[in-house]
CSV table of C-alpha atoms (C1' of nucleotides) in Angstrom, one decimal:
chain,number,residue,atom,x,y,z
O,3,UNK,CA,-4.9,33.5,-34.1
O,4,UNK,CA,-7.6,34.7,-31.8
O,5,UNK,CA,-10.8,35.4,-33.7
O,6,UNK,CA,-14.4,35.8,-32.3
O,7,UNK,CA,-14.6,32.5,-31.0
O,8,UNK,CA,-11.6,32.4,-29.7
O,9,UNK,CA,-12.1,35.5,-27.8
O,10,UNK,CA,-15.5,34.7,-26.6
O,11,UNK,CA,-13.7,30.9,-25.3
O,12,UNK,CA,-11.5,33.0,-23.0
O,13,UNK,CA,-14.2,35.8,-22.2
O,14,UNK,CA,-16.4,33.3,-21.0
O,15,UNK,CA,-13.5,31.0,-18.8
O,16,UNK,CA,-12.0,34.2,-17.3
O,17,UNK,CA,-15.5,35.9,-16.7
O,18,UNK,CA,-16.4,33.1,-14.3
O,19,UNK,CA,-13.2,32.2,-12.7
O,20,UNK,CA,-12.0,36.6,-12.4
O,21,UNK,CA,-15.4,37.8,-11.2
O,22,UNK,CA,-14.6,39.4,-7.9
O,23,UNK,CA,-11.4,39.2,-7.4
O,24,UNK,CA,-9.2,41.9,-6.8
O,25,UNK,CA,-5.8,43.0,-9.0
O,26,UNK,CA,-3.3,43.7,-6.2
O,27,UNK,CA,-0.5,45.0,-8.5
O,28,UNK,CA,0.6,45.0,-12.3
O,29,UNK,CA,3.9,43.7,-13.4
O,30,UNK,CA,5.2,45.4,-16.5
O,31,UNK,CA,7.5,43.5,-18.5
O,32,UNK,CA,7.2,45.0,-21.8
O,33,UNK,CA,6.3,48.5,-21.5
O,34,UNK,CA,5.5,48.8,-25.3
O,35,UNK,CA,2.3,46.3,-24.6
O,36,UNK,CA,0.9,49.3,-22.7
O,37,UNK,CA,-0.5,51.2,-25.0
O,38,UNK,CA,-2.3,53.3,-22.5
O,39,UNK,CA,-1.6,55.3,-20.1
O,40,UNK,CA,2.3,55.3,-19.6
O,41,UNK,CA,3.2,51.9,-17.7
O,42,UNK,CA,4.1,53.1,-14.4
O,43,UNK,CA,0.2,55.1,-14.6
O,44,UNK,CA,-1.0,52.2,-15.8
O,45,UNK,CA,-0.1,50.1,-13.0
O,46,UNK,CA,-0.9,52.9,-10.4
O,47,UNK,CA,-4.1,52.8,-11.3
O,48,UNK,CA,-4.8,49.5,-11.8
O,49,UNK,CA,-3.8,48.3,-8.3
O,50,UNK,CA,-6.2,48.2,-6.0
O,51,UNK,CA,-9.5,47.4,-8.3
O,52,UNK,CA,-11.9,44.5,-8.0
O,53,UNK,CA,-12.9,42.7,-11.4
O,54,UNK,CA,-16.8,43.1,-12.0
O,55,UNK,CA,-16.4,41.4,-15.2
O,56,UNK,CA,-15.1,40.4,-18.4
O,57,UNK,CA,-17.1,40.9,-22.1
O,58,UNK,CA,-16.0,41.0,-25.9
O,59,UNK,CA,-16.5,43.6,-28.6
O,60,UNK,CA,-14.7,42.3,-31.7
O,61,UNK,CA,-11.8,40.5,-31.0
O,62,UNK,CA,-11.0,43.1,-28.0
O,63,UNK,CA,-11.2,41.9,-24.5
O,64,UNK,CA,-13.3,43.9,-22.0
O,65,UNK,CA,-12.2,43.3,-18.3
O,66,UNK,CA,-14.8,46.0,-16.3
O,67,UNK,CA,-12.9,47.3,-13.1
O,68,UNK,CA,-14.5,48.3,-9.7
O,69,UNK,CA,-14.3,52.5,-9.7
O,70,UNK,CA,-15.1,53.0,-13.5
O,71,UNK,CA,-12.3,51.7,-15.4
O,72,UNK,CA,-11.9,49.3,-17.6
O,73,UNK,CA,-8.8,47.1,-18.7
O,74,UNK,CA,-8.8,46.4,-22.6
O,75,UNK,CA,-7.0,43.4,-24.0
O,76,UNK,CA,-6.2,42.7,-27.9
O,77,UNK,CA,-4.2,39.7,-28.5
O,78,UNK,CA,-3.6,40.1,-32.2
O,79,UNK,CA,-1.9,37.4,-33.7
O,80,UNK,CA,-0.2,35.3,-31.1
O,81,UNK,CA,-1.5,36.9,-27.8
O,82,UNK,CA,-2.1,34.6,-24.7
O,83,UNK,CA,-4.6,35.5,-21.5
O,84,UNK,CA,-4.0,32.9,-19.2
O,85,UNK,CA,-5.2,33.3,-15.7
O,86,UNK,CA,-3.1,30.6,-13.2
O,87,UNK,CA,-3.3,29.5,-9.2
O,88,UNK,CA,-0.7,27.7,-9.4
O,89,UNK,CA,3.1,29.0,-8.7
O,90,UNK,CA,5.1,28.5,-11.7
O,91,UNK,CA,7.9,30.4,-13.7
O,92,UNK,CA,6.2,33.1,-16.1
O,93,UNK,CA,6.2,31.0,-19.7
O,94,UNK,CA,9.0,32.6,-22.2
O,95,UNK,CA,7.6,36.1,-24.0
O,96,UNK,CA,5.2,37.1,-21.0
O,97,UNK,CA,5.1,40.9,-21.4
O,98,UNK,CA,2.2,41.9,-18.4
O,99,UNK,CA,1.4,40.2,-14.9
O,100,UNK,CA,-2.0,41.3,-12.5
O,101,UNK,CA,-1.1,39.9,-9.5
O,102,UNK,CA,-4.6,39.0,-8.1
O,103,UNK,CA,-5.7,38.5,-4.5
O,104,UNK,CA,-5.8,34.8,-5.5
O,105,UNK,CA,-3.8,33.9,-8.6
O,106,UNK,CA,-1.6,35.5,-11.1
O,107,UNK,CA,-3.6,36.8,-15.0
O,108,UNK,CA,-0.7,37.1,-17.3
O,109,UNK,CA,-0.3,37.8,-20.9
O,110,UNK,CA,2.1,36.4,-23.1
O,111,UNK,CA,2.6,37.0,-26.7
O,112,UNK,CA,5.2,35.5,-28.5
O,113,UNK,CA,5.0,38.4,-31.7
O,114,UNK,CA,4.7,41.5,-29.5
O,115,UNK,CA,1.9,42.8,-31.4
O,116,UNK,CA,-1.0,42.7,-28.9
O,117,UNK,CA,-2.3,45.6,-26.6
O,118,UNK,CA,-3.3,46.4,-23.2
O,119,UNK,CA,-4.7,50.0,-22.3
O,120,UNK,CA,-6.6,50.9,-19.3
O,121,UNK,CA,-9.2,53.5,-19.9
O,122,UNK,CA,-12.0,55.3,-18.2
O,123,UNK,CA,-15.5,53.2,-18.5
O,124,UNK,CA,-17.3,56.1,-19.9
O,125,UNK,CA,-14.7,56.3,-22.8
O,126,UNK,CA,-14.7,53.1,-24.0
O,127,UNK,CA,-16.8,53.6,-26.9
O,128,UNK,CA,-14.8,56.3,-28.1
O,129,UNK,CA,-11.6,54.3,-28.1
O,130,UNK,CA,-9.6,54.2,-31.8
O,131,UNK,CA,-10.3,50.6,-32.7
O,132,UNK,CA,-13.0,50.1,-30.7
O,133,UNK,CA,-15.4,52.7,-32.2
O,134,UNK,CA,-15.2,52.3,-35.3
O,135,UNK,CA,-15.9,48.2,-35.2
O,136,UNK,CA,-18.8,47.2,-37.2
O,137,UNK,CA,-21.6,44.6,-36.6
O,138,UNK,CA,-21.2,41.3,-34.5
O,139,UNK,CA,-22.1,38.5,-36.6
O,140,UNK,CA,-23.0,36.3,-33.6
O,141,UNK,CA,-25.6,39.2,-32.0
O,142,UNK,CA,-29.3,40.1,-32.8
O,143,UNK,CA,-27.8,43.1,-34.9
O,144,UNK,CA,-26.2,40.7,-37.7
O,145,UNK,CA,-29.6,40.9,-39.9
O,146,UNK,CA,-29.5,38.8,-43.0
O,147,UNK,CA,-31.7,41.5,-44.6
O,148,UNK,CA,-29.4,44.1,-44.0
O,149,UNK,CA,-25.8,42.1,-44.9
O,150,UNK,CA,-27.4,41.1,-48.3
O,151,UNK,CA,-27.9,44.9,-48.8
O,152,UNK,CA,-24.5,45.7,-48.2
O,153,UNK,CA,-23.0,43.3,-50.2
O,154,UNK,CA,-24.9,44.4,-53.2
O,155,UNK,CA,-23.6,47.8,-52.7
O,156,UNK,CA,-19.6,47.1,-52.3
O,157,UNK,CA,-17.3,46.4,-55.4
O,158,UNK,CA,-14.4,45.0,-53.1
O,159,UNK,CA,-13.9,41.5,-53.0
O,160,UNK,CA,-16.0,39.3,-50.8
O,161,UNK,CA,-13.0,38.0,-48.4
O,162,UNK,CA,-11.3,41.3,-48.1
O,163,UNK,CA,-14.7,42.8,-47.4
O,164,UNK,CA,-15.6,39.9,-44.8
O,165,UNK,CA,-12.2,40.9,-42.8
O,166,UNK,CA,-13.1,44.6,-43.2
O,167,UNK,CA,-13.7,44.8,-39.0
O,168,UNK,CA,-15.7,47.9,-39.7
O,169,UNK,CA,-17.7,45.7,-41.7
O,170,UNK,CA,-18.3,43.0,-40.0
O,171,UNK,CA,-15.7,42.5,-36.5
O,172,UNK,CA,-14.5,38.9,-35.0
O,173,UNK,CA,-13.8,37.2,-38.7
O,174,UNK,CA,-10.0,36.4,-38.8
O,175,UNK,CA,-8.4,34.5,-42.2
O,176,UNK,CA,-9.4,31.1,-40.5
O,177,UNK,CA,-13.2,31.4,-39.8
O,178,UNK,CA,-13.4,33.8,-43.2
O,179,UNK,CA,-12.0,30.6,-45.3
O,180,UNK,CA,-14.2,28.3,-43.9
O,181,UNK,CA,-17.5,30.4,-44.2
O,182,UNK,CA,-16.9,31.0,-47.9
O,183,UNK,CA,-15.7,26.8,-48.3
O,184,UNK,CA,-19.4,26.6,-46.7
O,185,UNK,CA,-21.2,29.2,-48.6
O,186,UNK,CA,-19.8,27.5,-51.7
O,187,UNK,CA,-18.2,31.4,-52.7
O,188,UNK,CA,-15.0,32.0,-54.2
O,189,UNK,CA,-12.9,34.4,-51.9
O,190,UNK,CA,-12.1,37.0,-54.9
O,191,UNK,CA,-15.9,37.3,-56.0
O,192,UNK,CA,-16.7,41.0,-55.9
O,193,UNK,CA,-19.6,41.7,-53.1
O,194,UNK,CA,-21.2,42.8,-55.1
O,195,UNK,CA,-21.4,40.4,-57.8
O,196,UNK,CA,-23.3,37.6,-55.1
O,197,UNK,CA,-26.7,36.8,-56.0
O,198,UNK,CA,-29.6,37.3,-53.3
O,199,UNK,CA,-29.3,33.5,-52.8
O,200,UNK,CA,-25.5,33.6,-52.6
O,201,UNK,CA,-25.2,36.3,-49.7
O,202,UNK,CA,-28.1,34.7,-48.1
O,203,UNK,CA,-25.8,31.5,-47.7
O,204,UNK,CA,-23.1,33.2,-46.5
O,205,UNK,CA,-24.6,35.2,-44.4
O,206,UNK,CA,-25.9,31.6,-42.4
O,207,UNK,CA,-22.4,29.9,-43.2
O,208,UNK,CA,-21.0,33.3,-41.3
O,209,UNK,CA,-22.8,32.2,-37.5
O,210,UNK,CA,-22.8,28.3,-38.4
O,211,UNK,CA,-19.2,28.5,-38.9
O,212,UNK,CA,-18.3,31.2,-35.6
O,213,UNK,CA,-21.0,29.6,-33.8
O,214,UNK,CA,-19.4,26.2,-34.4
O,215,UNK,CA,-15.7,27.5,-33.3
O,216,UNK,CA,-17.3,28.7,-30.1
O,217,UNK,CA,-18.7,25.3,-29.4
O,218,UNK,CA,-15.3,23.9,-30.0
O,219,UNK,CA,-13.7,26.6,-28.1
O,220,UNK,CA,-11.4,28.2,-31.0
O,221,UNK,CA,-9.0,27.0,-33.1
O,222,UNK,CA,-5.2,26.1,-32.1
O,223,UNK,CA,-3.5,25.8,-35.4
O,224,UNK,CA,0.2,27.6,-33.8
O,225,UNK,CA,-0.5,29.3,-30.7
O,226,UNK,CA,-3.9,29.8,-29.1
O,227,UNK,CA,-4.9,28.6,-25.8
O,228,UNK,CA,-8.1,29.7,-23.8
O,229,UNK,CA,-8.5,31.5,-20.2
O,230,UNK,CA,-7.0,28.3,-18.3
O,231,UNK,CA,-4.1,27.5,-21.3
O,232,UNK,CA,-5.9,24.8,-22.9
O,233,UNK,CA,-6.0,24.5,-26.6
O,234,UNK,CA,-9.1,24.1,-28.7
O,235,UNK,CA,-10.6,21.6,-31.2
O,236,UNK,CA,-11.8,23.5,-34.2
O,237,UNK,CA,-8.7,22.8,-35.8
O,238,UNK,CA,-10.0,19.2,-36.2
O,239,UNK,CA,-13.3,19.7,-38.3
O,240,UNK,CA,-11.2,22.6,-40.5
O,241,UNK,CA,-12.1,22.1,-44.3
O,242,UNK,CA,-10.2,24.4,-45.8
O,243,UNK,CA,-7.5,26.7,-44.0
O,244,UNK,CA,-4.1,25.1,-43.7
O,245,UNK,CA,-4.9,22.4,-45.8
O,246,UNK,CA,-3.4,23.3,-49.6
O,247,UNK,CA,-3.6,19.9,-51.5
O,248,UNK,CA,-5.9,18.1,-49.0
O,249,UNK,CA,-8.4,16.6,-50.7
O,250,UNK,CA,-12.0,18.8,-50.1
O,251,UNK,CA,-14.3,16.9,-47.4
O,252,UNK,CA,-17.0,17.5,-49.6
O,253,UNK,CA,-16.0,16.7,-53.0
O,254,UNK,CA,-12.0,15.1,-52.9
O,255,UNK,CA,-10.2,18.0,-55.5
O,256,UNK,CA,-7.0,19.6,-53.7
O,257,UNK,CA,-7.7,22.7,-51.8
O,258,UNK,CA,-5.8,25.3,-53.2
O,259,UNK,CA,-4.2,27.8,-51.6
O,260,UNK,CA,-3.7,31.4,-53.4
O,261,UNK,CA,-2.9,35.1,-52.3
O,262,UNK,CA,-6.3,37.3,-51.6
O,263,UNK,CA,-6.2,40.9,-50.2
O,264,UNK,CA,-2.3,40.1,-49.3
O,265,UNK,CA,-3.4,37.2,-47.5
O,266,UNK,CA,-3.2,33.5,-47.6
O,267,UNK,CA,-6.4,32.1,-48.6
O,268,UNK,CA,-7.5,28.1,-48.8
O,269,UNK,CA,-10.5,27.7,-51.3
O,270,UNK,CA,-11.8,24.5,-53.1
O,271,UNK,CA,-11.6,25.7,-56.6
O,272,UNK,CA,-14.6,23.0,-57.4
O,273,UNK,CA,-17.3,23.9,-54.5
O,274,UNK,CA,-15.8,27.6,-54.6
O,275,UNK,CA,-15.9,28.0,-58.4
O,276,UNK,CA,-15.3,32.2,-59.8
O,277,UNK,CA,-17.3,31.4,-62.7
O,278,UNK,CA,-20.7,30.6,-62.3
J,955,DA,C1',-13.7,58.7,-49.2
J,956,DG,C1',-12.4,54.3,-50.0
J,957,DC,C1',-9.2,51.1,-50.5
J,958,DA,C1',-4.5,49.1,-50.8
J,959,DA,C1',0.1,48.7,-49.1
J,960,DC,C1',3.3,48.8,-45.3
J,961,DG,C1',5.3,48.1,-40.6
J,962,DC,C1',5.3,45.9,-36.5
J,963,DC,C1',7.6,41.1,-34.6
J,964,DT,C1',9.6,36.1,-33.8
J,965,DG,C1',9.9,31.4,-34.9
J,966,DA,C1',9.3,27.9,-38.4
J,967,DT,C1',10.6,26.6,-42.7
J,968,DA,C1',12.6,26.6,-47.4
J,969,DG,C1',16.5,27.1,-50.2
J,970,DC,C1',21.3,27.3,-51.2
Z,684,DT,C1',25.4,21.9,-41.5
Z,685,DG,C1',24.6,26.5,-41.1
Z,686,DC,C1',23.4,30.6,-43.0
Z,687,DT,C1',19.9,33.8,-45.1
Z,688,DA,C1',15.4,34.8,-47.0
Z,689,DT,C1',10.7,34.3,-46.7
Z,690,DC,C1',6.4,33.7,-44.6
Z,691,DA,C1',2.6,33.7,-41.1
Z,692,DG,C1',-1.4,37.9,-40.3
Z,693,DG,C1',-4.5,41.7,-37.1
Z,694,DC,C1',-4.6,46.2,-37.1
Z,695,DG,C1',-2.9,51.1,-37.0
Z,696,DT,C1',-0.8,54.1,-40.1
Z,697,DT,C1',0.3,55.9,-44.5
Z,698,DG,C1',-0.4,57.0,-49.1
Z,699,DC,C1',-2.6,56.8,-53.5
DNA sequence: AGCAACGCCTGATAGC
DNA sequence: TGCTATCAGGCGTTGC
């Protein structure tokens, strides 16, 4: 599933190869994916509009359009941006199509839960979703200072709290496993409860880890692919998620794989001990 | 207000 | 073999 590095693989791919070109009509194939405005407004305006850019808040996808607009992407769980020069059938479960002066930018999601919406520029930072995101763990505004603060003053339980987006935005279950596996934290330790030492470690296991997955570009445990459809290699250095009775890289006791929050969670109940 | 549970959705997999 | 039930999980919504 995309997370922040994921995101930030195909930001940075479809930033350099979209930049300047122009969308000369949008193909709506699923009208539900278009949240905003209603699909045949949507691709009114959209026609017509040179790309000045692409950037990432969260796990959303910011394409900036010529004429103050800008496109906004969410992939959710099995979403695919894929931008293509080469004339092929549209893969099974592609729901929108920018025709571009040169090449075709679909996206194709296999779940139907992702999102496009085209809104003003100026409105951006009041979109639902958007606006209430929280800190970027990769950015100068992630201070180690402040996140150790935080934690001491939340009761919830670390993972749920680490997947909070309002909290911190572009941790998904994957990149959230492997920073606690790192930080040596049990995922249903209350916040709280984390000693100044403990949160400082996670706090650095936090932008090792997503750091780490950019340099890999992303994780393709099911479904991701980046800007040009090409999968990633986190999924080879993983440590803990997916791997329920592997023995732990670091000390050879089964990772074990439990329900936290609602959601699957992969700990190694030796390095990630709840009792200290 | 803060937090937990639910619904959305399809394909893979487990169980009978 | 073939059917059904369950699971995967990000996020908006709902409800406690």
């Amino acid at each position: 599933m995309p997370e922040l590095p994921e995101v930030e693989t195909i930001v940075r791919d479809l930033g350099a190869r979209l930049t300047g070109l122009m969308v000369e009509r949008a193909e709506v194939l699923l009208p539900k994916v278009v949240a905003a405005p209603a699909p045949e407004e949507f691709a009114r305006l959209i026609a017509g509009r040179k790309i000045l850019g692409l950037s990432r808040r969260g796990k959303y996808i910011l394409i900036e359009l010529s004429r103050g607009w800008v496109l906004i992407l969410h992939l959710r769980m099995t979403g695919q941006l894929v931008y293509t020069t080469v004339l092929e059938p549209f893969p099974k479960h592609t729901h929108l199509v920018l025709h571009l002066d040169q090449g075709v930018l679909r996206f194709t999601d296999l779940r139907q839960f992702g999102r496009a919406s085209l809104v003003p520029a100026r409105e951006v930072r009041r979109v639902p979703g958007l606006r209430e995101l929280g800190v970027e763990p990769l950015g100068a505004e992630f201070v180690k200072e402040d996140f150790i603060r935080k934690l001491a003053r939340s009761r919830r339980m670390i993972k749920p709290l680490l997947l909070d987006q309002t909290f911190l935005t572009g941790l998904g279950n994957i990149y959230t496993d492997e920073a606690l596996h790192r930080a040596g934290i049990h995922p249903e330790r209350r916040a709280a409860d984390l000693d100044t030492r403990e949160a400082g470690t996670l706090y650095r296991a936090i932008r090792e880890v997503l750091a780490e997955g950019v340099a890999f570009r992303g994780t393709s445990v099911q479904h991701y692919v980046d800007g040009s459809g090409q999968r990633g290699r986190f999924q080879e250095i993983l440590r803990v998620y997916g791997k329920k009775g592997v023995p732990c890289p670091v000390c050879g006791v089964p990772i074990e794989r439990i329900r936290c929050g609602g959601r699957g969670t992969h700990y190694c109940p030796e390095c990630q001990p709840f009792e200290r």
